[in-house]
Amino acid sequence: MLEEVEHWLTRRSWSVADRPLDRLMVAKAARGTTVSVVLPALNEEETVGEIVSVIRRELMERVRLVDELVVVDSGSTDRTAAVAAAAGARVEDRDAILPRLPALPGKGEVLWRSLLVTSGDVVCFVDADLRRFSADFVSGIVGPLLTDQDMQFVKAMYDRPLLQPAAGHPDDRSARDDRDDGSDRGDGDDGSDRGDRGGQGSLGGQGGRVTELVARPLLNLHWPRLAGFVQPLGGEYAARRSLLERLPFPVGYGVELGLLVDALHTAGLDALGQVDVGVRIHRHQDERALGRMAAAIYRTAQLRLSRAHLVRPELTQFERGENGFVPRTHAVDTEERPPVREIAEYTAGRAA
C-alpha cells in the first residue's frame, strides 16, 4: 500500500460513533446544508418500507438531519411504490424523470435521474434491499460532509457476511435478481447477520465476492490511491451535489466504481472518506448474475483506463440444458450518462 494511502486511512476513515447526531445537527444548522436521501428500488416491497420508516423516524422527526427522502422506482411490478409512499417517502417514477430521454436499464441510470428530482446540497444513496436497517447508514456517511467542508465523497464500510437463503425463503429470489434492471443492488453479494435467521444459513465473512475478485484487484493495480476503500462497490455513499453534477454516471452495475474513480480524479484523495457503520445485511445473487456484474465493472474500469482498443462488450456464460451446456451471451453495460449539469432541464431547475 502506498504511504499516501496509509496516511489517508488514519485521517479519512472513521466510525459512525465519531460524530454524534447532536454534533451533526449543529454543523448542519451552522452552514445551512440540506440533505437528500435517495433509494433506487425495483420490486423491494419487503424491505423498502422499513428503511423509509427508520429514516423518517430517526432522522426526519426525532431530529431534522434529512430534509428530503425519495424512492425512485424503476418499474416495479410489486407494491414497492405503494409501500414506500405509505412509509413516508416521496416516490418518483424513473420513466417520468426527464421523459424526453428514454430510460436505460440499470442502477446507475436511476441514480443519475434522481439528481433531477432532488434538491439537497448533499445527496445520500442507500440500497433498498437492506434488512435490519440502521439510521447509522445515513448519519454515518453524511456526517463528514456536514462537519468538514473539505470532504466531497464518503462511502460506508461494514462487515458483509454472506448468507445462503433456504429454498422458498423470501430472499431466495435469484431468478428475479438475474438481471441489471435499475434496482438497488450495489456489489450484488449477500450481507446478513452471522447466525442463522429465519430459514437462512450464514456463511460468515464471505460477502463481497465481486469486490474481492474484480474491483479490489483493479483498484490496487490501476488506481492504487483508492486501495484503502474497504467497500468500493457498496451502494451506500454520500456526496456533495456540486461534485455529483460534474461526474458521468455509468448506467449499470459499474456506477459505484466509476463514481469512485472519477471522484478521485475530480476532487482528489483527501476529499474522499469512509465511515464504519457496522454490518450490512442484504440478499444473495447467483454466480451468473455476479459474472455479468463483474464484466460491467471491468468494462467501466477499462473505459477509464483508455478510450482506445476496447474489448468487445459481451460476456458469454454457460447453463446446463437438456442436451448439455448451452452458451448464453449477454451485452455488457457500455452506456454512460453525461454530467447532469450538461442537461438543460437540470440547470433550468436549479436556476428556478
Coordinates of N, CA and C in Angstrom, one line a residue, residues 41-231:
A41 N -35.0 1.7 -6.4 CA -35.7 0.5 -6.0 C -36.4 -0.2 -7.2
L42 N -36.4 -1.5 -7.2 CA -37.1 -2.3 -8.1 C -37.6 -3.6 -7.4
N43 N -38.9 -3.7 -7.2 CA -39.5 -4.8 -6.6 C -38.9 -5.1 -5.2
E44 N -39.0 -4.1 -4.3 CA -38.4 -4.2 -3.0 C -39.5 -4.0 -1.9
E45 N -40.7 -4.5 -2.1 CA -41.8 -4.2 -1.2 C -41.5 -4.8 0.2
E46 N -40.7 -5.8 0.3 CA -40.5 -6.5 1.6 C -39.5 -5.7 2.5
T47 N -38.7 -4.8 1.9 CA -37.7 -4.1 2.7 C -37.7 -2.6 2.6
V48 N -38.3 -2.0 1.6 CA -38.2 -0.6 1.4 C -39.0 0.1 2.5
G49 N -40.1 -0.4 2.9 CA -40.9 0.3 3.9 C -40.2 0.5 5.2
E50 N -39.5 -0.6 5.7 CA -38.8 -0.5 6.9 C -37.7 0.6 6.8
I51 N -36.9 0.6 5.7 CA -35.8 1.6 5.6 C -36.4 3.0 5.6
V52 N -37.4 3.2 4.8 CA -38.0 4.5 4.8 C -38.5 4.9 6.2
S53 N -39.2 4.0 6.9 CA -39.7 4.3 8.2 C -38.6 4.7 9.2
V54 N -37.5 3.9 9.2 CA -36.4 4.2 10.1 C -35.8 5.6 9.8
I55 N -35.6 5.9 8.5 CA -35.0 7.2 8.2 C -36.0 8.3 8.6
R56 N -37.3 8.2 8.4 CA -38.2 9.2 8.7 C -38.3 9.4 10.3
R57 N -38.4 8.3 11.0 CA -38.5 8.4 12.4 C -37.2 8.9 13.1
E58 N -36.1 8.4 12.7 CA -34.9 8.7 13.4 C -34.2 10.0 12.9
L59 N -34.3 10.3 11.6 CA -33.6 11.4 11.0 C -34.4 12.5 10.4
M60 N -35.7 12.4 10.5 CA -36.6 13.5 10.0 C -37.6 14.0 11.0
E61 N -37.9 13.1 12.0 CA -38.9 13.5 13.0 C -38.2 13.7 14.4
R62 N -37.4 12.7 14.8 CA -36.7 12.9 16.0 C -35.7 14.0 16.0
V63 N -34.9 14.0 14.9 CA -34.1 15.2 14.5 C -34.3 15.5 13.1
R64 N -33.9 16.7 12.6 CA -34.1 17.1 11.2 C -32.8 17.0 10.4
L65 N -32.2 15.9 10.4 CA -30.9 15.7 9.7 C -31.2 15.6 8.2
V66 N -32.2 14.9 7.8 CA -32.6 14.6 6.4 C -33.8 15.5 6.1
D67 N -33.6 16.3 5.0 CA -34.6 17.2 4.5 C -35.5 16.6 3.4
E68 N -35.0 15.6 2.7 CA -35.8 15.0 1.6 C -35.5 13.5 1.5
L69 N -36.5 12.7 1.4 CA -36.4 11.3 1.3 C -37.2 10.8 0.1
V70 N -36.5 10.3 -0.9 CA -37.0 10.0 -2.2 C -36.7 8.6 -2.6
V71 N -37.8 7.8 -3.0 CA -37.6 6.5 -3.6 C -37.8 6.6 -5.1
V72 N -36.8 6.2 -5.9 CA -37.0 6.3 -7.3 C -37.3 4.8 -7.8
D73 N -38.5 4.6 -8.2 CA -39.0 3.3 -8.6 C -38.7 3.1 -10.1
S74 N -38.0 2.0 -10.4 CA -37.6 1.7 -11.8 C -38.5 0.6 -12.5
G75 N -39.8 0.7 -12.3 CA -40.6 -0.2 -13.0 C -41.1 -1.4 -12.2
S76 N -41.2 -1.3 -10.9 CA -41.6 -2.4 -10.0 C -42.9 -2.9 -10.4
T77 N -43.1 -4.3 -10.3 CA -44.3 -4.9 -10.6 C -45.0 -5.4 -9.3
D78 N -44.4 -5.1 -8.2 CA -45.0 -5.4 -6.9 C -45.4 -4.1 -6.3
R79 N -45.6 -4.1 -4.9 CA -46.1 -2.9 -4.2 C -45.0 -2.0 -3.7
T80 N -43.9 -2.0 -4.3 CA -42.8 -1.1 -3.9 C -43.2 0.3 -3.7
A81 N -43.8 0.9 -4.8 CA -44.1 2.3 -4.7 C -45.1 2.6 -3.6
A82 N -46.1 1.8 -3.5 CA -47.2 2.0 -2.5 C -46.6 1.9 -1.1
V83 N -45.8 0.8 -0.9 CA -45.2 0.6 0.5 C -44.3 1.8 0.8
A84 N -43.5 2.2 -0.1 CA -42.6 3.4 0.2 C -43.4 4.6 0.5
A85 N -44.4 4.9 -0.3 CA -45.2 6.1 -0.1 C -45.9 6.0 1.3
A86 N -46.5 4.9 1.6 CA -47.2 4.7 2.9 C -46.2 4.9 4.1
A87 N -45.0 4.6 3.9 CA -44.0 4.7 4.9 C -43.5 6.1 5.1
G88 N -43.8 7.0 4.1 CA -43.4 8.4 4.2 C -42.4 8.9 3.2
A89 N -42.1 8.2 2.2 CA -41.2 8.7 1.2 C -41.9 9.3 0.0
R90 N -41.3 10.2 -0.6 CA -41.8 10.7 -1.9 C -41.3 9.7 -3.0
V91 N -42.2 9.2 -3.8 CA -41.9 8.2 -4.8 C -41.9 8.9 -6.2
E92 N -40.8 8.7 -6.9 CA -40.7 9.2 -8.2 C -40.5 8.0 -9.2
D93 N -41.2 8.1 -10.3 CA -41.1 7.0 -11.4 C -39.9 7.3 -12.3
R94 N -39.0 6.4 -12.4 CA -37.8 6.6 -13.2 C -38.2 7.1 -14.6
D95 N -39.2 6.5 -15.2 CA -39.5 6.9 -16.6 C -40.2 8.2 -16.7
A96 N -40.7 8.8 -15.6 CA -41.3 10.1 -15.7 C -40.3 11.2 -15.5
I97 N -39.0 10.9 -15.1 CA -38.0 11.9 -14.9 C -37.3 12.1 -16.2
L98 N -37.2 13.3 -16.7 CA -36.6 13.6 -18.0 C -37.2 12.7 -19.1
P99 N -38.5 12.8 -19.3 CA -39.1 11.8 -20.3 C -38.7 11.9 -21.7
R100 N -38.1 13.1 -22.1 CA -37.6 13.2 -23.5 C -36.4 12.2 -23.8
L101 N -35.8 11.7 -22.7 CA -34.7 10.8 -22.9 C -35.1 9.5 -22.4
P102 N -35.3 8.5 -23.3 CA -35.8 7.2 -22.8 C -34.9 6.6 -21.8
A103 N -35.4 6.0 -20.8 CA -34.6 5.4 -19.7 C -33.9 4.1 -20.2
L104 N -32.7 4.0 -19.7 CA -31.9 2.8 -20.0 C -32.0 1.9 -18.7
P105 N -31.9 0.6 -18.9 CA -31.9 -0.3 -17.7 C -30.6 -0.1 -16.9
G106 N -30.7 -0.2 -15.6 CA -29.5 -0.1 -14.8 C -29.6 0.8 -13.6
K107 N -28.9 0.4 -12.5 CA -28.9 1.2 -11.3 C -28.4 2.6 -11.5
G108 N -27.3 2.7 -12.2 CA -26.7 4.0 -12.4 C -27.6 5.0 -13.1
E109 N -28.4 4.5 -14.0 CA -29.4 5.3 -14.7 C -30.4 5.9 -13.6
V110 N -30.8 5.1 -12.7 CA -31.7 5.6 -11.6 C -31.0 6.7 -10.8
L111 N -29.8 6.4 -10.4 CA -29.1 7.4 -9.5 C -28.9 8.7 -10.3
W112 N -28.5 8.6 -11.5 CA -28.3 9.8 -12.3 C -29.6 10.6 -12.4
R113 N -30.7 10.0 -12.7 CA -32.0 10.7 -12.9 C -32.5 11.3 -11.5
S114 N -32.1 10.6 -10.4 CA -32.5 11.1 -9.1 C -32.0 12.5 -8.9
L115 N -30.9 12.9 -9.5 CA -30.4 14.3 -9.3 C -31.3 15.3 -9.8
L116 N -32.2 15.0 -10.8 CA -33.1 15.9 -11.3 C -34.4 16.1 -10.5
V117 N -34.6 15.2 -9.5 CA -35.8 15.3 -8.7 C -35.5 15.5 -7.2
T118 N -34.3 15.8 -6.9 CA -33.9 16.1 -5.5 C -33.2 17.5 -5.5
S119 N -33.1 18.0 -4.3 CA -32.5 19.4 -4.2 C -31.4 19.6 -3.2
G120 N -31.1 18.5 -2.4 CA -30.2 18.7 -1.3 C -28.8 19.0 -1.7
D121 N -28.1 19.8 -0.9 CA -26.7 20.1 -1.1 C -25.9 18.8 -1.0
V122 N -26.3 17.9 -0.2 CA -25.6 16.6 0.0 C -26.7 15.5 -0.4
V123 N -26.2 14.6 -1.3 CA -27.1 13.5 -1.7 C -26.5 12.2 -1.2
C124 N -27.4 11.5 -0.5 CA -27.0 10.2 0.1 C -27.8 9.1 -0.6
F125 N -27.1 8.1 -1.1 CA -27.7 6.9 -1.8 C -27.7 5.8 -0.8
V126 N -28.8 5.1 -0.8 CA -29.0 3.9 0.1 C -29.7 2.8 -0.7
D127 N -29.2 1.6 -0.7 CA -29.8 0.5 -1.3 C -31.1 0.2 -0.6
A128 N -32.1 -0.3 -1.4 CA -33.4 -0.5 -0.8 C -33.7 -2.0 -0.5
D129 N -32.7 -2.8 -0.5 CA -32.9 -4.2 -0.1 C -32.3 -4.6 1.2
L130 N -31.9 -3.6 2.0 CA -31.2 -3.9 3.2 C -32.2 -4.3 4.3
R131 N -31.7 -5.3 5.1 CA -32.5 -5.8 6.3 C -31.9 -5.3 7.6
R132 N -32.7 -5.3 8.6 CA -32.2 -4.8 9.9 C -31.5 -3.4 9.7
F133 N -32.2 -2.6 9.0 CA -31.6 -1.3 8.6 C -31.4 -0.4 9.9
S134 N -30.3 0.3 9.9 CA -30.0 1.3 11.0 C -29.8 2.7 10.3
A135 N -30.3 3.7 11.0 CA -30.1 5.1 10.6 C -28.7 5.5 10.5
D136 N -27.8 4.7 11.2 CA -26.4 4.9 11.1 C -25.8 4.9 9.7
F137 N -26.5 4.2 8.8 CA -26.0 4.1 7.4 C -26.1 5.5 6.8
V138 N -27.1 6.3 7.2 CA -27.2 7.6 6.6 C -26.4 8.6 7.4
S139 N -26.6 8.7 8.7 CA -25.9 9.7 9.5 C -24.4 9.5 9.5
G140 N -24.0 8.2 9.4 CA -22.6 8.0 9.3 C -21.9 8.6 8.1
I141 N -22.5 8.4 6.9 CA -21.8 8.8 5.7 C -22.1 10.3 5.4
V142 N -23.2 10.8 5.9 CA -23.5 12.2 5.7 C -22.6 13.1 6.7
G143 N -22.3 12.5 7.8 CA -21.6 13.2 8.9 C -20.3 14.0 8.4
P144 N -19.4 13.4 7.8 CA -18.1 14.1 7.4 C -18.4 15.3 6.5
L145 N -19.5 15.1 5.6 CA -19.8 16.2 4.7 C -20.4 17.4 5.4
L146 N -21.0 17.2 6.6 CA -21.6 18.3 7.3 C -20.5 19.0 8.2
T147 N -19.6 18.2 8.7 CA -18.6 18.8 9.7 C -17.3 19.3 9.1
D148 N -17.0 18.8 7.8 CA -15.8 19.1 7.2 C -16.0 19.6 5.8
Q149 N -15.8 20.9 5.6 CA -16.1 21.5 4.2 C -15.2 20.9 3.1
D150 N -14.1 20.3 3.5 CA -13.2 19.8 2.5 C -13.6 18.4 2.0
M151 N -14.5 17.8 2.7 CA -14.9 16.4 2.2 C -16.0 16.6 1.1
Q152 N -15.8 15.7 0.1 CA -16.7 15.7 -1.0 C -17.5 14.4 -1.3
F153 N -16.9 13.3 -0.8 CA -17.5 12.0 -1.2 C -17.1 11.0 -0.1
V154 N -18.2 10.3 0.5 CA -17.9 9.4 1.6 C -18.7 8.1 1.4
K155 N -18.0 7.0 1.6 CA -18.6 5.7 1.4 C -18.7 5.0 2.8
A156 N -19.8 4.2 2.9 CA -19.9 3.3 4.1 C -19.0 2.2 4.0
M157 N -18.5 1.7 5.1 CA -17.8 0.4 5.2 C -18.4 -0.4 6.3
Y158 N -18.3 -1.7 6.2 CA -19.1 -2.6 7.1 C -18.6 -4.0 6.9
D159 N -19.0 -4.8 7.9 CA -18.8 -6.3 7.7 C -19.9 -6.7 6.7
R160 N -19.6 -7.7 5.9 CA -20.6 -8.1 4.9 C -20.6 -9.7 4.8
P161 N -21.1 -10.3 5.9 CA -21.1 -11.8 5.8 C -22.1 -12.3 4.8
L162 N -21.7 -13.4 4.2 CA -22.6 -14.0 3.1 C -23.6 -14.9 3.7
L163 N -24.8 -14.8 3.3 CA -25.9 -15.6 3.8 C -26.5 -16.4 2.6
Q164 N -26.8 -17.7 2.8 CA -27.4 -18.5 1.8 C -28.8 -18.7 2.1
P165 N -29.8 -18.2 1.3 CA -31.2 -18.3 1.7 C -31.6 -19.8 1.4
A166 N -32.5 -20.3 2.3 CA -33.1 -21.6 2.0 C -34.1 -21.5 0.9
A167 N -34.4 -22.6 0.3 CA -35.4 -22.7 -0.8 C -36.7 -22.2 -0.2
G168 N -37.4 -21.3 -0.9 CA -38.7 -20.8 -0.5 C -38.6 -19.6 0.4
H169 N -37.4 -19.3 0.9 CA -37.3 -18.1 1.8 C -37.5 -16.9 0.9
P170 N -38.1 -15.8 1.5 CA -38.3 -14.6 0.7 C -37.1 -14.0 0.0
D171 N -35.9 -14.3 0.6 CA -34.7 -13.8 -0.1 C -34.2 -14.7 -1.2
D172 N -34.9 -15.8 -1.4 CA -34.4 -16.7 -2.5 C -35.1 -16.3 -3.8
R173 N -34.6 -15.2 -4.3 CA -35.2 -14.6 -5.5 C -34.2 -14.4 -6.6
S174 N -33.3 -15.4 -6.8 CA -32.3 -15.3 -7.8 C -32.8 -15.2 -9.2
A175 N -33.9 -15.8 -9.5 CA -34.4 -15.7 -10.8 C -34.8 -14.2 -11.1
R176 N -35.3 -13.5 -10.1 CA -35.7 -12.1 -10.4 C -34.4 -11.2 -10.4
D177 N -33.4 -11.6 -9.6 CA -32.2 -10.8 -9.4 C -31.3 -11.0 -10.6
D178 N -31.6 -11.9 -11.5 CA -30.6 -12.3 -12.5 C -30.7 -11.4 -13.7
R179 N -30.5 -10.1 -13.4 CA -30.6 -9.0 -14.4 C -30.1 -7.7 -13.8
D180 N -29.7 -6.8 -14.7 CA -29.3 -5.5 -14.3 C -30.4 -4.5 -14.8
D181 N -31.3 -4.2 -13.9 CA -32.6 -3.6 -14.3 C -32.9 -2.3 -13.6
G182 N -31.9 -1.6 -13.0 CA -32.2 -0.4 -12.4 C -32.6 -0.6 -10.9
S183 N -32.3 -1.7 -10.4 CA -32.6 -1.9 -9.0 C -31.6 -1.4 -8.1
D184 N -31.6 -1.7 -6.8 CA -30.8 -1.1 -5.8 C -29.6 -1.8 -5.4
R185 N -29.2 -2.9 -6.0 CA -28.1 -3.7 -5.6 C -26.8 -3.0 -5.9
G186 N -25.9 -3.1 -4.9 CA -24.6 -2.5 -5.1 C -23.6 -3.5 -5.6
D187 N -22.9 -4.2 -4.7 CA -22.0 -5.3 -5.1 C -22.7 -6.5 -5.6
G188 N -24.0 -6.7 -5.2 CA -24.7 -7.8 -5.7 C -24.5 -9.1 -4.8
D189 N -23.6 -9.0 -3.9 CA -23.3 -10.1 -3.0 C -24.2 -10.0 -1.8
D190 N -24.2 -11.0 -0.9 CA -25.0 -11.0 0.2 C -24.4 -10.2 1.4
G191 N -25.3 -9.9 2.3 CA -24.9 -9.5 3.6 C -25.9 -10.1 4.5
S192 N -25.5 -10.4 5.7 CA -26.5 -10.9 6.7 C -25.9 -10.9 8.0
D193 N -26.7 -11.3 9.0 CA -26.1 -11.5 10.3 C -25.2 -12.7 10.3
R194 N -24.5 -13.0 11.4 CA -23.5 -14.1 11.4 C -24.1 -15.4 11.8
G195 N -25.4 -15.3 12.2 CA -26.0 -16.6 12.6 C -27.2 -16.9 11.7
D196 N -27.7 -18.1 11.8 CA -28.9 -18.5 11.0 C -30.0 -17.6 11.4
R197 N -30.9 -17.3 10.5 CA -32.0 -16.4 10.7 C -33.1 -16.7 9.8
G198 N -34.3 -17.2 10.3 CA -35.5 -17.3 9.5 C -35.3 -18.2 8.3
G199 N -34.7 -19.4 8.5 CA -34.5 -20.3 7.3 C -33.3 -20.0 6.5
Q200 N -32.5 -19.1 6.9 CA -31.3 -18.7 6.1 C -30.0 -19.2 6.9
G201 N -29.1 -19.7 6.1 CA -27.8 -20.1 6.7 C -26.7 -19.2 6.5
S202 N -26.0 -18.8 7.5 CA -24.9 -17.9 7.4 C -23.6 -18.6 6.9
L203 N -23.0 -17.9 6.0 CA -21.6 -18.3 5.5 C -20.7 -17.1 5.9
G204 N -20.5 -16.9 7.1 CA -19.9 -15.7 7.7 C -18.6 -15.3 7.0
G205 N -18.5 -14.0 6.7 CA -17.2 -13.5 6.2 C -16.9 -13.7 4.8
Q206 N -17.9 -14.2 4.0 CA -17.7 -14.5 2.6 C -18.4 -13.5 1.6
G207 N -18.9 -12.4 2.2 CA -19.6 -11.5 1.3 C -18.6 -10.6 0.5
G208 N -19.2 -9.9 -0.5 CA -18.4 -9.1 -1.3 C -17.5 -9.8 -2.3
R209 N -18.0 -10.8 -3.0 CA -17.2 -11.6 -3.9 C -16.7 -10.8 -5.1
V210 N -17.6 -10.0 -5.7 CA -17.2 -9.2 -6.8 C -16.2 -8.1 -6.4
T211 N -16.3 -7.6 -5.2 CA -15.3 -6.7 -4.7 C -14.0 -7.3 -4.6
E212 N -13.9 -8.5 -4.0 CA -12.6 -9.1 -3.7 C -12.0 -9.7 -5.0
L213 N -12.8 -10.2 -5.9 CA -12.2 -10.9 -7.1 C -12.1 -10.0 -8.3
V214 N -12.8 -8.8 -8.3 CA -12.7 -7.9 -9.5 C -12.3 -6.5 -9.1
A215 N -13.1 -5.9 -8.3 CA -12.9 -4.5 -8.0 C -11.6 -4.2 -7.3
R216 N -11.4 -4.9 -6.2 CA -10.2 -4.6 -5.4 C -8.9 -4.8 -6.2
P217 N -8.7 -5.9 -7.0 CA -7.5 -6.0 -7.8 C -7.4 -4.9 -8.8
L218 N -8.5 -4.5 -9.5 CA -8.5 -3.4 -10.4 C -8.0 -2.1 -9.8
L219 N -8.6 -1.8 -8.6 CA -8.2 -0.6 -8.0 C -6.7 -0.6 -7.5
N220 N -6.3 -1.7 -6.9 CA -4.9 -1.8 -6.5 C -3.9 -1.7 -7.6
L221 N -4.3 -2.3 -8.8 CA -3.3 -2.3 -9.9 C -3.3 -1.0 -10.7
H222 N -4.5 -0.4 -10.8 CA -4.7 0.8 -11.7 C -4.9 2.1 -11.0
W223 N -5.5 2.0 -9.9 CA -5.8 3.3 -9.1 C -5.4 3.0 -7.6
P224 N -4.1 2.7 -7.4 CA -3.6 2.3 -6.0 C -4.0 3.3 -4.9
R225 N -4.2 4.6 -5.3 CA -4.6 5.6 -4.3 C -6.0 5.3 -3.7
L226 N -6.8 4.4 -4.4 CA -8.1 4.0 -3.9 C -8.0 2.7 -3.1
A227 N -6.9 2.1 -2.9 CA -6.7 0.8 -2.3 C -7.2 0.8 -0.9
G228 N -7.4 1.9 -0.2 CA -7.8 1.9 1.2 C -9.3 1.8 1.4
F229 N -10.1 1.8 0.3 CA -11.5 1.7 0.5 C -11.9 0.3 0.8
V230 N -12.6 0.1 1.9 CA -13.0 -1.3 2.4 C -14.1 -1.8 1.5
Q231 N -15.1 -1.0 1.1 CA -16.2 -1.5 0.3 C -16.4 -0.6 -0.9

